mmCIF file of N, CA and C in Angstrom:
data_model
loop_
_atom_site.group_PDB
_atom_site.id
_atom_site.type_symbol
_atom_site.label_atom_id
_atom_site.label_comp_id
_atom_site.label_asym_id
_atom_site.label_seq_id
_atom_site.Cartn_x
_atom_site.Cartn_y
_atom_site.Cartn_z
ATOM 1 N N MET A 1 18.301 38.124 -6.644
ATOM 2 C CA MET A 1 19.176 39.320 -7.224
ATOM 3 C C MET A 1 20.832 40.692 -5.890
ATOM 4 N N GLN A 2 21.359 39.890 -4.943
ATOM 5 C CA GLN A 2 22.049 40.131 -5.192
ATOM 6 C C GLN A 2 23.429 38.796 -5.868
ATOM 7 N N ALA A 3 22.782 38.016 -5.826
ATOM 8 C CA ALA A 3 24.153 37.470 -6.796
ATOM 9 C C ALA A 3 24.175 37.680 -8.705
ATOM 10 N N ILE A 4 22.847 37.419 -8.863
ATOM 11 C CA ILE A 4 23.712 38.367 -10.406
ATOM 12 C C ILE A 4 24.138 39.778 -9.678
ATOM 13 N N ALA A 5 24.237 40.458 -9.007
ATOM 14 C CA ALA A 5 24.616 41.394 -9.099
ATOM 15 C C ALA A 5 26.450 41.422 -9.261
ATOM 16 N N ARG A 6 26.712 40.781 -7.684
ATOM 17 C CA ARG A 6 28.434 39.905 -7.569
ATOM 18 C C ARG A 6 28.507 39.761 -8.956
ATOM 19 N N LEU A 7 28.121 38.238 -9.879
ATOM 20 C CA LEU A 7 28.520 37.999 -10.472
ATOM 21 C C LEU A 7 28.762 39.243 -12.359
ATOM 22 N N SER A 8 27.822 40.063 -12.395
ATOM 23 C CA SER A 8 27.671 41.078 -13.307
ATOM 24 C C SER A 8 29.084 42.147 -11.834
ATOM 25 N N ARG A 9 29.602 42.318 -10.990
ATOM 26 C CA ARG A 9 31.003 42.845 -10.768
ATOM 27 C C ARG A 9 31.318 42.058 -11.144
ATOM 28 N N PHE A 10 31.418 40.981 -11.254
ATOM 29 C CA PHE A 10 32.851 39.477 -11.202
ATOM 30 C C PHE A 10 33.207 40.203 -13.418
ATOM 31 N N VAL A 11 32.327 40.127 -13.939
ATOM 32 C CA VAL A 11 32.542 39.665 -14.974
ATOM 33 C C VAL A 11 33.247 41.387 -15.672
ATOM 34 N N GLY A 12 32.423 42.251 -14.624
ATOM 35 C CA GLY A 12 32.816 43.695 -15.513
ATOM 36 C C GLY A 12 34.665 44.138 -14.937
ATOM 37 N N ASN A 13 34.750 43.250 -13.436
ATOM 38 C CA ASN A 13 35.498 43.263 -13.065
ATOM 39 C C ASN A 13 36.932 42.434 -13.294
ATOM 40 N N THR A 14 36.682 41.317 -14.849
ATOM 41 C CA THR A 14 37.252 40.743 -15.008
ATOM 42 C C THR A 14 37.195 40.864 -16.902
ATOM 43 N N PHE A 15 37.400 42.263 -17.013
ATOM 44 C CA PHE A 15 36.306 41.574 -18.544
ATOM 45 C C PHE A 15 37.867 41.307 -19.459
ATOM 46 N N ALA A 16 38.716 42.543 -19.333
ATOM 47 C CA ALA A 16 39.001 42.898 -20.257
ATOM 48 C C ALA A 16 40.753 41.002 -19.852
ATOM 49 N N ILE A 17 40.380 40.489 -18.831
ATOM 50 C CA ILE A 17 41.068 38.828 -19.042
ATOM 51 C C ILE A 17 40.338 37.866 -19.597
ATOM 52 N N TRP A 18 39.140 38.233 -19.814
ATOM 53 C CA TRP A 18 38.111 37.077 -20.433
ATOM 54 C C TRP A 18 38.650 36.981 -21.646
ATOM 55 N N VAL A 19 38.659 38.970 -21.853
ATOM 56 C CA VAL A 19 39.207 38.894 -24.010
ATOM 57 C C VAL A 19 39.423 38.679 -23.771
ATOM 58 N N LEU A 20 41.476 38.644 -23.553
ATOM 59 C CA LEU A 20 42.277 38.254 -23.540
ATOM 60 C C LEU A 20 42.431 36.689 -23.066
ATOM 61 N N LEU A 21 42.017 36.017 -22.814
ATOM 62 C CA LEU A 21 41.858 34.874 -22.510
ATOM 63 C C LEU A 21 41.329 33.919 -23.688
ATOM 64 N N PHE A 22 39.714 35.395 -24.175
ATOM 65 C CA PHE A 22 39.638 34.101 -25.641
ATOM 66 C C PHE A 22 39.865 34.344 -27.149
ATOM 67 N N ALA A 23 40.633 35.551 -27.033
ATOM 68 C CA ALA A 23 41.309 35.638 -27.947
ATOM 69 C C ALA A 23 42.623 34.812 -27.712
ATOM 70 N N ALA A 24 43.554 34.627 -26.951
ATOM 71 C CA ALA A 24 44.648 33.739 -27.103
ATOM 72 C C ALA A 24 44.164 33.009 -27.977
ATOM 73 N N LEU A 25 42.248 32.548 -26.911
ATOM 74 C CA LEU A 25 41.937 30.144 -27.493
ATOM 75 C C LEU A 25 41.813 30.691 -28.804
ATOM 76 N N ALA A 26 41.259 31.683 -29.298
ATOM 77 C CA ALA A 26 40.424 31.652 -29.934
ATOM 78 C C ALA A 26 41.053 31.752 -31.279
ATOM 79 N N TYR A 27 42.267 32.041 -30.720
ATOM 80 C CA TYR A 27 44.417 32.088 -31.537
ATOM 81 C C TYR A 27 44.661 30.694 -32.254
ATOM 82 N N TYR A 28 45.239 30.511 -30.672
ATOM 83 C CA TYR A 28 45.776 29.061 -30.581
ATOM 84 C C TYR A 28 44.398 27.708 -31.409
ATOM 85 N N SER A 29 43.667 27.540 -31.301
ATOM 86 C CA SER A 29 42.968 27.020 -31.423
ATOM 87 C C SER A 29 40.887 27.178 -31.969
ATOM 88 N N PRO A 30 41.391 28.059 -33.309
ATOM 89 C CA PRO A 30 40.089 28.370 -34.086
ATOM 90 C C PRO A 30 39.305 27.693 -34.148
ATOM 91 N N GLU A 31 39.318 26.407 -35.113
ATOM 92 C CA GLU A 31 38.497 25.387 -34.876
ATOM 93 C C GLU A 31 37.161 25.406 -34.168
ATOM 94 N N HIS A 32 37.576 26.130 -32.439
ATOM 95 C CA HIS A 32 36.463 25.198 -32.005
ATOM 96 C C HIS A 32 35.990 26.212 -31.697
ATOM 97 N N PHE A 33 35.839 27.829 -32.518
ATOM 98 C CA PHE A 33 35.466 28.676 -32.336
ATOM 99 C C PHE A 33 34.379 29.496 -33.932
ATOM 100 N N LYS A 34 34.733 28.232 -34.562
ATOM 101 C CA LYS A 34 34.636 28.574 -36.065
ATOM 102 C C LYS A 34 32.804 28.641 -36.385
ATOM 103 N N TRP A 35 31.955 28.357 -35.450
ATOM 104 C CA TRP A 35 31.046 27.926 -35.411
ATOM 105 C C TRP A 35 29.978 29.598 -35.189
ATOM 106 N N LEU A 36 31.072 30.231 -34.766
ATOM 107 C CA LEU A 36 30.242 32.112 -33.978
ATOM 108 C C LEU A 36 30.456 32.325 -35.122
ATOM 109 N N ARG A 37 31.007 31.975 -35.886
ATOM 110 C CA ARG A 37 30.893 32.993 -37.763
ATOM 111 C C ARG A 37 29.550 33.275 -37.487
ATOM 112 N N GLN A 38 28.374 32.278 -38.616
ATOM 113 C CA GLN A 38 26.843 32.158 -38.518
ATOM 114 C C GLN A 38 27.012 33.091 -37.516
ATOM 115 N N TYR A 39 27.126 33.661 -36.191
ATOM 116 C CA TYR A 39 26.073 34.600 -34.981
ATOM 117 C C TYR A 39 26.695 35.823 -35.229
ATOM 118 N N ILE A 40 27.786 36.139 -36.039
ATOM 119 C CA ILE A 40 27.904 37.720 -36.241
ATOM 120 C C ILE A 40 27.718 38.602 -36.140
ATOM 121 N N VAL A 41 26.546 39.345 -37.136
ATOM 122 C CA VAL A 41 25.740 39.907 -37.247
ATOM 123 C C VAL A 41 24.918 39.814 -35.699
ATOM 124 N N PRO A 42 24.087 38.695 -35.540
ATOM 125 C CA PRO A 42 22.560 38.719 -34.774
ATOM 126 C C PRO A 42 24.165 39.513 -33.480
ATOM 127 N N LEU A 43 24.826 39.173 -32.928
ATOM 128 C CA LEU A 43 25.596 39.202 -31.717
ATOM 129 C C LEU A 43 25.610 40.487 -32.075
ATOM 130 N N LEU A 44 25.944 41.025 -32.828
ATOM 131 C CA LEU A 44 26.374 42.641 -33.273
ATOM 132 C C LEU A 44 25.657 43.423 -32.667
ATOM 133 N N GLY A 45 24.015 42.422 -33.441
ATOM 134 C CA GLY A 45 23.016 43.498 -33.107
ATOM 135 C C GLY A 45 22.196 43.544 -32.027
ATOM 136 N N LEU A 46 22.442 42.462 -31.141
ATOM 137 C CA LEU A 46 22.204 42.254 -29.787
ATOM 138 C C LEU A 46 23.228 43.646 -29.137
ATOM 139 N N ILE A 47 24.181 43.360 -29.169
ATOM 140 C CA ILE A 47 25.743 44.134 -28.444
ATOM 141 C C ILE A 47 24.428 46.248 -28.825
ATOM 142 N N MET A 48 24.653 46.130 -30.425
ATOM 143 C CA MET A 48 23.708 46.974 -30.768
ATOM 144 C C MET A 48 22.683 48.062 -29.907
ATOM 145 N N PHE A 49 21.788 46.853 -29.837
ATOM 146 C CA PHE A 49 20.554 47.407 -29.524
ATOM 147 C C PHE A 49 20.654 47.481 -27.892
ATOM 148 N N GLY A 50 21.543 46.136 -27.131
ATOM 149 C CA GLY A 50 22.189 46.439 -25.672
ATOM 150 C C GLY A 50 22.481 48.087 -25.689
ATOM 151 N N MET A 51 23.558 48.623 -26.178
ATOM 152 C CA MET A 51 24.073 50.088 -26.028
ATOM 153 C C MET A 51 23.091 50.684 -26.406
ATOM 154 N N GLY A 52 21.759 51.023 -27.769
ATOM 155 C CA GLY A 52 20.773 52.225 -27.484
ATOM 156 C C GLY A 52 19.851 51.975 -26.159
ATOM 157 N N LEU A 53 19.767 51.134 -25.972
ATOM 158 C CA LEU A 53 18.698 50.300 -24.157
ATOM 159 C C LEU A 53 19.889 51.624 -23.108
ATOM 160 N N THR A 54 21.458 52.057 -23.372
ATOM 161 C CA THR A 54 21.699 52.230 -22.213
ATOM 162 C C THR A 54 21.071 54.095 -22.878
ATOM 163 N N LEU A 55 20.691 54.424 -23.587
ATOM 164 C CA LEU A 55 21.026 56.258 -23.815
ATOM 165 C C LEU A 55 19.579 56.095 -23.567
ATOM 166 N N SER A 56 19.351 57.649 -23.007
ATOM 167 C CA SER A 56 17.829 58.823 -22.264
ATOM 168 C C SER A 56 17.495 59.102 -23.187
ATOM 169 N N LYS A 57 16.978 60.624 -22.669
ATOM 170 C CA LYS A 57 16.377 61.807 -23.907
ATOM 171 C C LYS A 57 17.227 62.327 -23.250
ATOM 172 N N ASP A 58 17.580 62.860 -22.426
ATOM 173 C CA ASP A 58 18.810 63.284 -22.597
ATOM 174 C C ASP A 58 19.917 63.147 -22.591
ATOM 175 N N ASP A 59 19.888 62.416 -23.009
ATOM 176 C CA ASP A 59 21.061 61.417 -24.668
ATOM 177 C C ASP A 59 21.236 62.580 -25.954
ATOM 178 N N PHE A 60 19.461 62.205 -25.908
ATOM 179 C CA PHE A 60 19.070 63.297 -27.692
ATOM 180 C C PHE A 60 19.135 64.109 -27.336
ATOM 181 N N ARG A 61 18.560 64.628 -26.694
ATOM 182 C CA ARG A 61 18.576 66.432 -26.054
ATOM 183 C C ARG A 61 20.304 66.871 -26.190
ATOM 184 N N GLU A 62 20.657 66.308 -25.968
ATOM 185 C CA GLU A 62 22.258 66.960 -25.912
ATOM 186 C C GLU A 62 23.195 67.092 -27.683
ATOM 187 N N VAL A 63 22.168 65.876 -27.574
ATOM 188 C CA VAL A 63 22.428 65.781 -30.019
ATOM 189 C C VAL A 63 22.053 67.157 -29.758
ATOM 190 N N LEU A 64 20.832 67.970 -29.872
ATOM 191 C CA LEU A 64 20.147 67.891 -30.457
ATOM 192 C C LEU A 64 20.777 70.221 -30.134
ATOM 193 N N HIS A 65 20.700 69.909 -28.900
ATOM 194 C CA HIS A 65 21.483 70.987 -27.895
ATOM 195 C C HIS A 65 22.972 71.042 -28.874
ATOM 196 N N ARG A 66 23.515 70.485 -29.269
ATOM 197 C CA ARG A 66 25.325 70.169 -30.369
ATOM 198 C C ARG A 66 25.214 70.054 -31.382
ATOM 199 N N PRO A 67 24.578 70.382 -32.150
ATOM 200 C CA PRO A 67 24.269 70.314 -33.575
ATOM 201 C C PRO A 67 26.222 70.111 -34.393
ATOM 202 N N ARG A 68 26.319 71.294 -33.695
ATOM 203 C CA ARG A 68 27.888 71.066 -34.480
ATOM 204 C C ARG A 68 28.696 70.174 -34.563
ATOM 205 N N ASP A 69 28.680 69.556 -32.730
ATOM 206 C CA ASP A 69 29.412 68.172 -32.309
ATOM 207 C C ASP A 69 29.283 67.396 -33.127
ATOM 208 N N VAL A 70 28.111 67.065 -33.809
ATOM 209 C CA VAL A 70 26.979 65.941 -34.882
ATOM 210 C C VAL A 70 28.127 66.290 -36.184
ATOM 211 N N LEU A 71 28.463 67.260 -36.672
ATOM 212 C CA LEU A 71 28.094 67.515 -37.667
ATOM 213 C C LEU A 71 29.402 67.453 -37.903
ATOM 214 N N ILE A 72 30.680 67.777 -37.445
ATOM 215 C CA ILE A 72 31.696 67.176 -36.735
ATOM 216 C C ILE A 72 32.485 65.719 -37.078
ATOM 217 N N GLY A 73 31.610 65.780 -36.469
ATOM 218 C CA GLY A 73 31.012 64.016 -36.098
ATOM 219 C C GLY A 73 30.672 62.603 -38.011
ATOM 220 N N VAL A 74 30.440 63.058 -38.186
ATOM 221 C CA VAL A 74 29.557 63.088 -39.351
ATOM 222 C C VAL A 74 30.571 63.158 -40.321
ATOM 223 N N LEU A 75 31.086 64.305 -40.356
ATOM 224 C CA LEU A 75 31.762 64.733 -41.531
ATOM 225 C C LEU A 75 33.168 64.253 -41.766
ATOM 226 N N GLY A 76 33.899 64.075 -41.073
ATOM 227 C CA GLY A 76 34.744 62.668 -39.464
ATOM 228 C C GLY A 76 34.953 61.363 -40.166
ATOM 229 N N GLN A 77 33.471 60.953 -40.142
ATOM 230 C CA GLN A 77 33.588 59.520 -41.060
ATOM 231 C C GLN A 77 33.324 59.326 -41.680
ATOM 232 N N PHE A 78 32.200 59.577 -43.138
ATOM 233 C CA PHE A 78 32.063 60.706 -44.611
ATOM 234 C C PHE A 78 32.815 60.253 -45.182
ATOM 235 N N ILE A 79 34.132 62.037 -44.363
ATOM 236 C CA ILE A 79 34.742 62.363 -46.078
ATOM 237 C C ILE A 79 35.754 61.745 -45.522
ATOM 238 N N ILE A 80 36.471 62.598 -44.059
ATOM 239 C CA ILE A 80 37.905 62.562 -43.599
ATOM 240 C C ILE A 80 38.568 61.579 -43.108
ATOM 241 N N MET A 81 37.550 60.035 -42.614
ATOM 242 C CA MET A 81 38.178 58.485 -43.408
ATOM 243 C C MET A 81 38.816 58.569 -44.141
ATOM 244 N N PRO A 82 37.319 58.521 -44.693
ATOM 245 C CA PRO A 82 37.382 57.892 -47.009
ATOM 246 C C PRO A 82 38.086 58.115 -47.180
ATOM 247 N N SER A 83 38.450 59.444 -47.094
ATOM 248 C CA SER A 83 39.892 60.430 -48.072
ATOM 249 C C SER A 83 41.427 60.331 -47.130
ATOM 250 N N LEU A 84 41.066 60.349 -45.921
ATOM 251 C CA LEU A 84 42.779 60.079 -45.682
ATOM 252 C C LEU A 84 42.776 57.777 -46.164
ATOM 253 N N ALA A 85 42.138 57.015 -45.939
ATOM 254 C CA ALA A 85 42.143 55.780 -46.332
ATOM 255 C C ALA A 85 43.042 56.037 -48.631
ATOM 256 N N TRP A 86 42.270 56.976 -48.768
ATOM 257 C CA TRP A 86 41.584 56.596 -50.063
ATOM 258 C C TRP A 86 43.987 57.598 -50.144
ATOM 259 N N LEU A 87 44.197 58.360 -49.354
ATOM 260 C CA LEU A 87 45.819 58.995 -49.660
ATOM 261 C C LEU A 87 46.591 57.954 -48.521
ATOM 262 N N LEU A 88 45.737 56.896 -47.877
ATOM 263 C CA LEU A 88 47.266 56.216 -47.010
ATOM 264 C C LEU A 88 47.462 54.939 -48.660
ATOM 265 N N THR A 89 46.675 54.525 -49.710
ATOM 266 C CA THR A 89 46.484 53.308 -50.264
ATOM 267 C C THR A 89 47.957 54.246 -51.419
ATOM 268 N N ALA A 90 46.675 55.520 -51.918
ATOM 269 C CA ALA A 90 47.835 56.214 -53.300
ATOM 270 C C ALA A 90 50.023 56.856 -52.879
ATOM 271 N N VAL A 91 50.034 56.716 -50.879
ATOM 272 C CA VAL A 91 51.312 57.652 -50.830
ATOM 273 C C VAL A 91 51.536 55.362 -50.620
ATOM 274 N N LEU A 92 50.853 54.632 -49.783
ATOM 275 C CA LEU A 92 51.824 53.693 -49.972
ATOM 276 C C LEU A 92 51.853 52.548 -51.137
ATOM 277 N N ASP A 93 51.266 53.374 -52.486
ATOM 278 C CA ASP A 93 50.446 52.250 -53.448
ATOM 279 C C ASP A 93 50.914 51.319 -53.643
ATOM 280 N N LEU A 94 49.333 50.996 -52.998
ATOM 281 C CA LEU A 94 49.108 49.127 -52.561
ATOM 282 C C LEU A 94 48.515 49.291 -54.534
ATOM 283 N N PRO A 95 48.407 47.569 -53.765
ATOM 284 C CA PRO A 95 47.290 47.253 -55.557
ATOM 285 C C PRO A 95 46.103 47.589 -55.209
ATOM 286 N N PRO A 96 45.650 47.017 -56.459
ATOM 287 C CA PRO A 96 43.969 48.122 -56.317
ATOM 288 C C PRO A 96 43.714 46.845 -55.811
ATOM 289 N N GLU A 97 43.493 45.229 -55.887
ATOM 290 C CA GLU A 97 42.493 44.489 -53.739
ATOM 291 C C GLU A 97 42.990 45.434 -53.105
ATOM 292 N N VAL A 98 43.656 46.118 -53.215
ATOM 293 C CA VAL A 98 44.603 46.158 -51.307
ATOM 294 C C VAL A 98 43.539 47.498 -50.516
ATOM 295 N N ALA A 99 44.106 48.084 -51.582
ATOM 296 C CA ALA A 99 43.749 49.504 -51.759
ATOM 297 C C ALA A 99 42.131 49.849 -51.733
ATOM 298 N N VAL A 100 41.524 48.511 -52.341
ATOM 299 C CA VAL A 100 39.549 49.248 -52.029
ATOM 300 C C VAL A 100 39.094 48.938 -51.068
ATOM 301 N N GLY A 101 39.862 47.044 -50.765
ATOM 302 C CA GLY A 101 39.503 47.439 -49.211
ATOM 303 C C GLY A 101 40.145 47.629 -47.715
ATOM 304 N N VAL A 102 40.762 48.776 -48.174
ATOM 305 C CA VAL A 102 41.514 50.534 -47.153
ATOM 306 C C VAL A 102 39.946 51.383 -47.083
ATOM 307 N N ILE A 103 39.972 50.956 -48.202
ATOM 308 C CA ILE A 103 39.280 52.489 -48.388
ATOM 309 C C ILE A 103 37.978 52.534 -47.346
ATOM 310 N N LEU A 104 37.347 51.103 -48.663
ATOM 311 C CA LEU A 104 36.245 50.518 -47.647
ATOM 312 C C LEU A 104 36.296 50.181 -46.588
ATOM 313 N N VAL A 105 36.970 50.197 -45.784
ATOM 314 C CA VAL A 105 37.388 49.695 -44.413
ATOM 315 C C VAL A 105 37.045 51.740 -43.968
ATOM 316 N N GLY A 106 37.867 52.164 -44.345
ATOM 317 C CA GLY A 106 37.823 54.349 -44.265
ATOM 318 C C GLY A 106 36.299 53.753 -44.112
ATOM 319 N N CYS A 107 35.479 53.544 -45.109
ATOM 320 C CA CYS A 107 34.110 54.053 -45.263
ATOM 321 C C CYS A 107 33.103 53.707 -44.296
ATOM 322 N N CYS A 108 33.770 52.422 -43.941
ATOM 323 C CA CYS A 108 32.529 52.156 -42.546
ATOM 324 C C CYS A 108 33.244 52.493 -41.218
ATOM 325 N N PRO A 109 31.471 53.181 -40.066
ATOM 326 C CA PRO A 109 31.753 53.519 -39.103
ATOM 327 C C PRO A 109 32.918 52.147 -38.393
ATOM 328 N N GLY A 110 32.511 52.511 -36.860
ATOM 329 C CA GLY A 110 33.253 51.664 -36.380
ATOM 330 C C GLY A 110 33.203 50.342 -36.302
ATOM 331 N N ALA A 111 31.786 50.386 -35.281
ATOM 332 C CA ALA A 111 31.249 49.093 -35.311
ATOM 333 C C ALA A 111 31.186 48.251 -36.792
ATOM 334 N N ALA A 112 30.539 49.162 -37.781
ATOM 335 C CA ALA A 112 31.132 47.753 -38.403
ATOM 336 C C ALA A 112 32.083 47.803 -39.601
ATOM 337 N N ARG A 113 33.158 47.518 -39.263
ATOM 338 C CA ARG A 113 34.438 47.180 -38.649
ATOM 339 C C ARG A 113 34.967 45.944 -38.678
ATOM 340 N N LEU A 114 34.152 45.592 -37.121
ATOM 341 C CA LEU A 114 33.881 44.577 -36.917
ATOM 342 C C LEU A 114 34.751 43.357 -37.326
ATOM 343 N N PRO A 115 33.236 42.754 -38.000
ATOM 344 C CA PRO A 115 33.473 41.712 -38.899
ATOM 345 C C PRO A 115 34.529 41.491 -39.942
ATOM 346 N N MET A 116 34.517 42.234 -40.403
ATOM 347 C CA MET A 116 36.250 42.530 -41.542
ATOM 348 C C MET A 116 37.535 42.526 -40.730
ATOM 349 N N SER A 117 37.217 42.057 -39.010
ATOM 350 C CA SER A 117 38.965 42.443 -39.383
ATOM 351 C C SER A 117 39.911 40.983 -39.016
#
């Protein structure tokens, strides 16, 4: 059990280095990582499931006790973000094909945008 704890601590402490290393490898040698494309959605689901496992009853109680904050988050995500994306496309006078993409990304929650990046 101590070995797993040490490994977990090591990975946690050096996570940023691993991300940068694999990002550079994927950038300079993408052919080695193309096989991962088919696993993006299941891996994203696994990540979300893992994040969900970290939630406690107190987290849900907090949401119920602070409905105003939840409402602000929902309005920000589903009204303000798409509106700002539309405004950005109008101000920059983007071509329709690009504008649709920008507005679509503005409509998506943060984690859902990952595969689009």
